[in-house]
Structures are given as structure tokens and as C-alpha cells.
mmCIF file of C-alpha atoms in Angstrom:
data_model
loop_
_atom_site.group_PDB
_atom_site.id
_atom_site.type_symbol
_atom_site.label_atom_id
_atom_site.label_comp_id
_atom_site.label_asym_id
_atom_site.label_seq_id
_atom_site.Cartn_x
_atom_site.Cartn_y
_atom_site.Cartn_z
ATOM 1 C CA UNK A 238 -4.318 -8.224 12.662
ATOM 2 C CA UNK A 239 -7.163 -9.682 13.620
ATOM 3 C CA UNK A 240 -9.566 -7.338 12.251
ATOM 4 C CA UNK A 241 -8.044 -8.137 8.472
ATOM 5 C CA UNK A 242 -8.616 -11.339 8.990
ATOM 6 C CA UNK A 243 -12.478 -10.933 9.300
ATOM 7 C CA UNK A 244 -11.725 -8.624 6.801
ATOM 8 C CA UNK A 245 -10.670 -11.204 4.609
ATOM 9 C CA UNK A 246 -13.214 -13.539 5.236
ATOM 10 C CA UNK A 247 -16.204 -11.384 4.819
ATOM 11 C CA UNK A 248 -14.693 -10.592 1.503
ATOM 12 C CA UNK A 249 -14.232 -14.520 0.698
ATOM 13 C CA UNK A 250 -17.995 -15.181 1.865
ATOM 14 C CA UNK A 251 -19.271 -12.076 -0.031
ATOM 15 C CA UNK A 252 -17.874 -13.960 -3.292
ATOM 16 C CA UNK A 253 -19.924 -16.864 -3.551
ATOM 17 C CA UNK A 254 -22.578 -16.186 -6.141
ATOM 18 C CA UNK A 255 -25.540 -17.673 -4.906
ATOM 19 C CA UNK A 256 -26.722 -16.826 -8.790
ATOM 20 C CA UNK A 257 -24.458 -18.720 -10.309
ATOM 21 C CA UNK A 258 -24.688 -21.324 -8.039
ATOM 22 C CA UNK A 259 -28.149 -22.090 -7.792
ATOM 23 C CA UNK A 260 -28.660 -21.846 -11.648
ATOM 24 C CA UNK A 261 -26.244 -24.670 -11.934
ATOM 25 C CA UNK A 262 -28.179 -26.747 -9.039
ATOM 26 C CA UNK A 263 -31.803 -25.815 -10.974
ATOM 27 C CA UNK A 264 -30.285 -26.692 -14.247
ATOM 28 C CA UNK A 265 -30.798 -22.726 -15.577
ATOM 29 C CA UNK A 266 -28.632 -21.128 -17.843
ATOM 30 C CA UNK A 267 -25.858 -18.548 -16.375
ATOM 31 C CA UNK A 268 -27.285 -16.024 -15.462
ATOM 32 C CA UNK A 269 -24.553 -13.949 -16.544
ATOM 33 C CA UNK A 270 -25.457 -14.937 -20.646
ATOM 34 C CA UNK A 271 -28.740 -13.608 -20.344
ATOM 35 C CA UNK A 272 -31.423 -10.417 -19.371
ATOM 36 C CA UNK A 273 -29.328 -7.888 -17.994
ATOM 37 C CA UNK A 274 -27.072 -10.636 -17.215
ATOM 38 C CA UNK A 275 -27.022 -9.510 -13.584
ATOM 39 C CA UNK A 276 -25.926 -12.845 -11.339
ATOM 40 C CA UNK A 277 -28.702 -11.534 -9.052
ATOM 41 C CA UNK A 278 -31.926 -13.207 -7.970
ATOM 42 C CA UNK A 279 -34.021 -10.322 -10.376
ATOM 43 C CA UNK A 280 -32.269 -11.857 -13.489
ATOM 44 C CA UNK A 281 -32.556 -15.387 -12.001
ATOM 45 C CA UNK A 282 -36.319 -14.641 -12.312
ATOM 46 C CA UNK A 283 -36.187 -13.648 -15.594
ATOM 47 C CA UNK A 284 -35.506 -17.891 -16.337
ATOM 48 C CA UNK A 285 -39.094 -18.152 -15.450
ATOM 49 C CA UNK A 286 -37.879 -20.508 -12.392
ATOM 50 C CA UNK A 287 -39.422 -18.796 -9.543
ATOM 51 C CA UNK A 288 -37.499 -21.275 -6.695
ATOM 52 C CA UNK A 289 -34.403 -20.270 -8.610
ATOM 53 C CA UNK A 290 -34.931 -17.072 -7.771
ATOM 54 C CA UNK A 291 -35.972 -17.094 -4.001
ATOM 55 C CA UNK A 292 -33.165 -19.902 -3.538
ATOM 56 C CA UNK A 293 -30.485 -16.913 -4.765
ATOM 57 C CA UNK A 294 -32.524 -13.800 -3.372
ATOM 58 C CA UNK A 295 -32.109 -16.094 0.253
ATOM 59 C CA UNK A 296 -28.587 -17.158 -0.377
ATOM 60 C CA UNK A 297 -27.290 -13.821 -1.152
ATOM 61 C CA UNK A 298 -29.260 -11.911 1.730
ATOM 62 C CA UNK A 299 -27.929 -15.076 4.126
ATOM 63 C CA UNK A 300 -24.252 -14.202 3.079
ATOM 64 C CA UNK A 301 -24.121 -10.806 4.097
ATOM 65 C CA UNK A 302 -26.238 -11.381 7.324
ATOM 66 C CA UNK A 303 -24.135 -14.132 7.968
ATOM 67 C CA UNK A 304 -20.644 -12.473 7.703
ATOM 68 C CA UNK A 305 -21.795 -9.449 10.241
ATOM 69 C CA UNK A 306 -23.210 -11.496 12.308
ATOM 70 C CA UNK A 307 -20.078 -13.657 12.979
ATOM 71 C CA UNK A 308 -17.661 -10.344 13.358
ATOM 72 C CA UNK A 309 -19.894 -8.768 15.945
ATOM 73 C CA UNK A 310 -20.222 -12.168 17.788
ATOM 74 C CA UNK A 311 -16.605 -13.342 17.916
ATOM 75 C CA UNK A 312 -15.323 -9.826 16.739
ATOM 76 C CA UNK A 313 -14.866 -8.063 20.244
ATOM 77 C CA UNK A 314 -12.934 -11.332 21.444
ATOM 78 C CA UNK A 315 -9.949 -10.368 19.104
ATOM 79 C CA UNK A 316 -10.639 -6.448 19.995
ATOM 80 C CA UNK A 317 -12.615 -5.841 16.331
ATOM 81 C CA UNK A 318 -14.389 -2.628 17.229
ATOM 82 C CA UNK A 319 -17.444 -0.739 15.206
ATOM 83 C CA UNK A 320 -14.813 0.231 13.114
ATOM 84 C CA UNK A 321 -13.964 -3.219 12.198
ATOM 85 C CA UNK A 322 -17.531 -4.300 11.887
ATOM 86 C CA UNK A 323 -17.892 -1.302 9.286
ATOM 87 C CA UNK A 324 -15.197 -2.973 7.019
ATOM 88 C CA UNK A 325 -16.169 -6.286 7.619
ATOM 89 C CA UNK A 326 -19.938 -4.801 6.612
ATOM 90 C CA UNK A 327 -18.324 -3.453 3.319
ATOM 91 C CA UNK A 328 -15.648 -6.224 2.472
ATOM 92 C CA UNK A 329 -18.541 -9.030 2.552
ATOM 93 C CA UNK A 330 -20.646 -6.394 0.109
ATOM 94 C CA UNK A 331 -17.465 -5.861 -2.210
ATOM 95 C CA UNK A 332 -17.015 -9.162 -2.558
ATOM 96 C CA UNK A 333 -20.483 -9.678 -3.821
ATOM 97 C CA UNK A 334 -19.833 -7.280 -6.540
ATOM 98 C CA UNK A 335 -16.203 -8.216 -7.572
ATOM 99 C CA UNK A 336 -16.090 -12.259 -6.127
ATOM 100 C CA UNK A 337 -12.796 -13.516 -6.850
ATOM 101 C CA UNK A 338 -14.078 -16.970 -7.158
ATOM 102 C CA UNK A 339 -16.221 -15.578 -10.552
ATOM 103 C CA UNK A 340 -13.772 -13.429 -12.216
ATOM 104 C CA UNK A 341 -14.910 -10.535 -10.511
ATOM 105 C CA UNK A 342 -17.839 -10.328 -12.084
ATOM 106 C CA UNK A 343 -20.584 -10.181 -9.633
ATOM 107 C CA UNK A 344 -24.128 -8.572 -8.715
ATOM 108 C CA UNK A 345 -25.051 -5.243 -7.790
ATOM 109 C CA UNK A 346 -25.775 -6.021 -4.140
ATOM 110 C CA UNK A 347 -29.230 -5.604 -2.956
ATOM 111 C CA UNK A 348 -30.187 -8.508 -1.353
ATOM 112 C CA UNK A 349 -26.746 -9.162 0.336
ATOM 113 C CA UNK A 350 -26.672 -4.851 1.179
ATOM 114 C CA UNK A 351 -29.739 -6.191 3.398
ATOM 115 C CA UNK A 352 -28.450 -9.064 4.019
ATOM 116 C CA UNK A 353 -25.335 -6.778 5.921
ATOM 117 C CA UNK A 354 -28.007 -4.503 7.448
ATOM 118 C CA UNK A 355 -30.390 -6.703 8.985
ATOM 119 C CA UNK A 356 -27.099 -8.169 10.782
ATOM 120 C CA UNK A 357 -26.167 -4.517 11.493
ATOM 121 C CA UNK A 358 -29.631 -4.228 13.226
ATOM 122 C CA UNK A 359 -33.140 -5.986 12.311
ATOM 123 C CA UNK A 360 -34.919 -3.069 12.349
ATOM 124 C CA UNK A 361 -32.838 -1.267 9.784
ATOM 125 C CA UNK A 362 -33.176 -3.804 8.218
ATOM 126 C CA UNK A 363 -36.818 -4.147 7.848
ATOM 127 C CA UNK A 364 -37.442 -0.573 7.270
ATOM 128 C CA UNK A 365 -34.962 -0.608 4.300
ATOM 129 C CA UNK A 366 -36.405 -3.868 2.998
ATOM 130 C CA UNK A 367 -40.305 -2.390 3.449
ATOM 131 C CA UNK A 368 -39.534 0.367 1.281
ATOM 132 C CA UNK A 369 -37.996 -1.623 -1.480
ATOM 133 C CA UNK A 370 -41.363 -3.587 -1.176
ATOM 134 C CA UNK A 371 -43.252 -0.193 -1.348
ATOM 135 C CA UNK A 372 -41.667 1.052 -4.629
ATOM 136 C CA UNK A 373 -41.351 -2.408 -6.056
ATOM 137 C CA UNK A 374 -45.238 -3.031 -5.571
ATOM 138 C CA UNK A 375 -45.916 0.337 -7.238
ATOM 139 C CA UNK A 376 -43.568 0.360 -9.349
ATOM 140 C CA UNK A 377 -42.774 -2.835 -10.808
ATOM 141 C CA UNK A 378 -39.061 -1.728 -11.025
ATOM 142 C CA UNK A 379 -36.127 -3.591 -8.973
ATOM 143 C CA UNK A 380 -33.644 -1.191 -10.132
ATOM 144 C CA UNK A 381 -35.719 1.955 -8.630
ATOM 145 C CA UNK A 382 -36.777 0.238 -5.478
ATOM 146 C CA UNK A 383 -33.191 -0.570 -4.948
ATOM 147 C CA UNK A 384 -31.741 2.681 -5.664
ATOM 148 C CA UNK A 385 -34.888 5.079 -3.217
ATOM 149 C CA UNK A 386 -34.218 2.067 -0.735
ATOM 150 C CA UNK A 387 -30.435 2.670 -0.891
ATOM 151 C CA UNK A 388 -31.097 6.470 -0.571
ATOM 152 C CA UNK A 389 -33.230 5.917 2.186
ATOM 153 C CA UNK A 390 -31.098 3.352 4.436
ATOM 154 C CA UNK A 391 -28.130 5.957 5.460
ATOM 155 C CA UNK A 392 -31.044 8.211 7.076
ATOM 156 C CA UNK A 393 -32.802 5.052 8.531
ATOM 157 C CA UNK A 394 -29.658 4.279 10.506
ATOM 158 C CA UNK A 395 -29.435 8.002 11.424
ATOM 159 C CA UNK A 396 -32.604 7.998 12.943
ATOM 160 C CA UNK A 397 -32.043 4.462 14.562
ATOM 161 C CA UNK A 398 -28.621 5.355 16.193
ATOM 162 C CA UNK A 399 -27.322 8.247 15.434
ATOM 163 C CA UNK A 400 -23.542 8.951 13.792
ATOM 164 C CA UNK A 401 -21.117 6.516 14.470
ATOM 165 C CA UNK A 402 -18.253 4.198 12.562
ATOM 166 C CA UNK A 403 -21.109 1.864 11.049
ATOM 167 C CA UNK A 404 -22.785 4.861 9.352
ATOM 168 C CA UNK A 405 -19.654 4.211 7.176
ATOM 169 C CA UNK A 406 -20.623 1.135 6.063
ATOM 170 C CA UNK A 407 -24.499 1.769 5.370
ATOM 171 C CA UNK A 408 -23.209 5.162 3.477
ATOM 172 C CA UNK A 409 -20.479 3.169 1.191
ATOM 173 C CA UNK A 410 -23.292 0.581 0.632
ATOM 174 C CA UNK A 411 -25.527 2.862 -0.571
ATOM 175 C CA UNK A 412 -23.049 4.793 -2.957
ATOM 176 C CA UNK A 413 -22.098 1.764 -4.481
ATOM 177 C CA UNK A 414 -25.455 0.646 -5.153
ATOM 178 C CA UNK A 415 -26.422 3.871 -7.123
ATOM 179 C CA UNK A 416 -22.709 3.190 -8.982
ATOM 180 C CA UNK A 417 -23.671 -0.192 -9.796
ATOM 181 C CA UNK A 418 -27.346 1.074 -10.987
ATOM 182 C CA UNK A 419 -25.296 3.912 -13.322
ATOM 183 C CA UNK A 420 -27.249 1.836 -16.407
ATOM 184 C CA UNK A 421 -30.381 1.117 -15.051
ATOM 185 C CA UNK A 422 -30.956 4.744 -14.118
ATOM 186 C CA UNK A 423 -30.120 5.344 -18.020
ATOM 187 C CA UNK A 424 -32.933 2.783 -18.400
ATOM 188 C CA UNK A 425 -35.619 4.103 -16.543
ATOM 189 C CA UNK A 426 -35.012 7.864 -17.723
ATOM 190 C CA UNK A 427 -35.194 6.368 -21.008
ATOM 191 C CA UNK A 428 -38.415 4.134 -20.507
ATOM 192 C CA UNK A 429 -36.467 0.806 -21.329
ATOM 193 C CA UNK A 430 -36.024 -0.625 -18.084
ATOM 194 C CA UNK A 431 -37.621 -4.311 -17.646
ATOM 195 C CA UNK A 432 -40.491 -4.713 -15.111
ATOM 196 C CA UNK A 433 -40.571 -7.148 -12.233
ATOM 197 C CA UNK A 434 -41.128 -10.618 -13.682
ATOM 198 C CA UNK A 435 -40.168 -9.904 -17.729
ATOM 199 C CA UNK A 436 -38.974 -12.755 -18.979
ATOM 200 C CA UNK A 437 -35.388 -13.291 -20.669
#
């Protein structure tokens, strides 16, 4: 019982968009009626409003650090185990993607993916985020440092700690990153994916 209701609120938190939101606060257009019309912090960028941006990159990361970090703090008081983490892990991402509060129409889910695994553990964390920094810088693509960094996290947290019930949620995160990329993979084999920084 107790583990749905984490459950539940992971999902809830996982719905604000933080793109949405902060456009509205900076004035910006919806991000959702322009670029790739993405509600992520990338297509934020595209407004040429570079605190937009961070403000939503932050927000979104915060969310899914935020909601893992509360079930593995007050989780094992109301007997959540790993196995409740895992889904709390995934429910916060899911809700990123479909938020109920925005018609279901949400981001793809990188920042608040490491958002969910620097709360899983910093380290995975930082190795996932230094190879989206990697690609990125060389690069210049969001979409393909997302995707190798999405690739990459599953074996990160292999190496880290081995096989256990969280693998489940780094491994779901991961698929549904690539799912949510399906286009910008078109893009990229096709040469007409925008660069880090293009404007709208």
C-alpha cells in the first residue's frame, strides 16, 4: 500500500514541466509551439534565453533527484524495498514524459533520467552525466549524447553495484529514452538534426 503511494507521488512530481513552467515565468513562448517542440531545457534554449534554459535543465534534474531521494529516505519506514525504489525511480520518469497536469504531453527525459540517477547514487550519476558532456562537446548533438549516455548508464550501474531490483529502473530508463529519441535518430542518420544552441 504504501509503496503505491510513493508510487503515485513520484508520478505526480515527475509531471510538472519545469519547461512549460519556466517559459511562462521568463515570458517565452511554449515551448511545445516551437523547434522540435520538446518541453525540455534543449528546446528552451532554442528561445535564445539562456537562464530559461538552465532554470528548466535544473528544475527537471531537481524533480527526479528529488522524488528518489524522498522514497529511499522515508521509504524503508513504510517497508518500500529496492523494489519499490525501482518503481518509484520509473513512475517519477514516466511522469515526465506523459504529465497528467500537461495533457500528457511531456519531454523525453534526460535531465530528470539524471536527475533519478544521481538520487540512485552520485557517482552514477556523474559518470552518466560526464559522458553526455563528452559527446555533447564533440558532437554538438543533445539527442546523441543522450541516447550513448543512456546506452552507457545500465553498464555504469553494473559496474557500480552489480545486478539487483534498481538495475530495473536504470534499464527501463534507458529504453525509453532511445523510444522517445525514435525521430531524432531519423534525424541524425539523415543529417537534419539541430546542433546545440540553433535557434528556433
Amino acid at each position: 500500500m504504501y509503496t503505491v503511494l510513493f508510487v503515485v507521488a513520484a508520478y505526480l512530481i515527475g509531471s510538472i514541466s519545469f519547461a512549460v513552467v519556466c517559459s511562462r515565468l521568463f515570458g517565452l513562448a511554449d515551448p511545445r509551439t516551437y523547434g522540435s517542440k520538446n518541453p525540455g531545457a534543449t528546446n528552451v534554449l532554442r528561445s535564445g534565453n539562456k537562464k530559461a534554459a538552465i532554470a528548466t535543465l535544473i528544475g527537471d534534474c531537481f524533480k527526479g533527484w528529488f522524488a528518489v531521494w524522498l522514497a529511499l529516505q522515508l521509504g524503508p519506514r513504510f517497508g518500500v524495498d529496492d523494489t519499490g525504489i525501482a518503481l518509484v525511480a520509473i513512475a517519477v520518469f514516466l511522469g515526465h514524459l506523459w504529465p497528467v497536469f500537461f495533457r500528457f504531453a511531456g519531454g523525453k527525459g534526460v535531465a530528470t533520467a539524471l536527475g533519478v540517477l544521481l538520487g540512485l547514487n552520485v557517482w552514477l550519476g556523474l559518470a552518466t552525466l560526464a559522458t553526455w558532456l563528452i559527446i555533447a562537446y564533440a558532437f554538438r548533438y543533445s539527442s546523441l549524447a543522450a541516447l550513448v549516455s543512456s546506452v552507457f548508464a545500465p553498464f555504469f550501474y553494473v559496474l557500480l553495484f552489480g545486478v539487483d531490483p534498481l538495475l530495473l529502473a536504470v534499464v527501463a530508463m534507458s529504453l525509453l529514452l532511445v523510444y522517445r529519441h525514435a525521430k531524432n535518430i531519423g534525424n541524425l542518420i539523415n543529417g537534419k538534426e539541430s546542433r546545440l544552441g540553433s535557434k528556433k
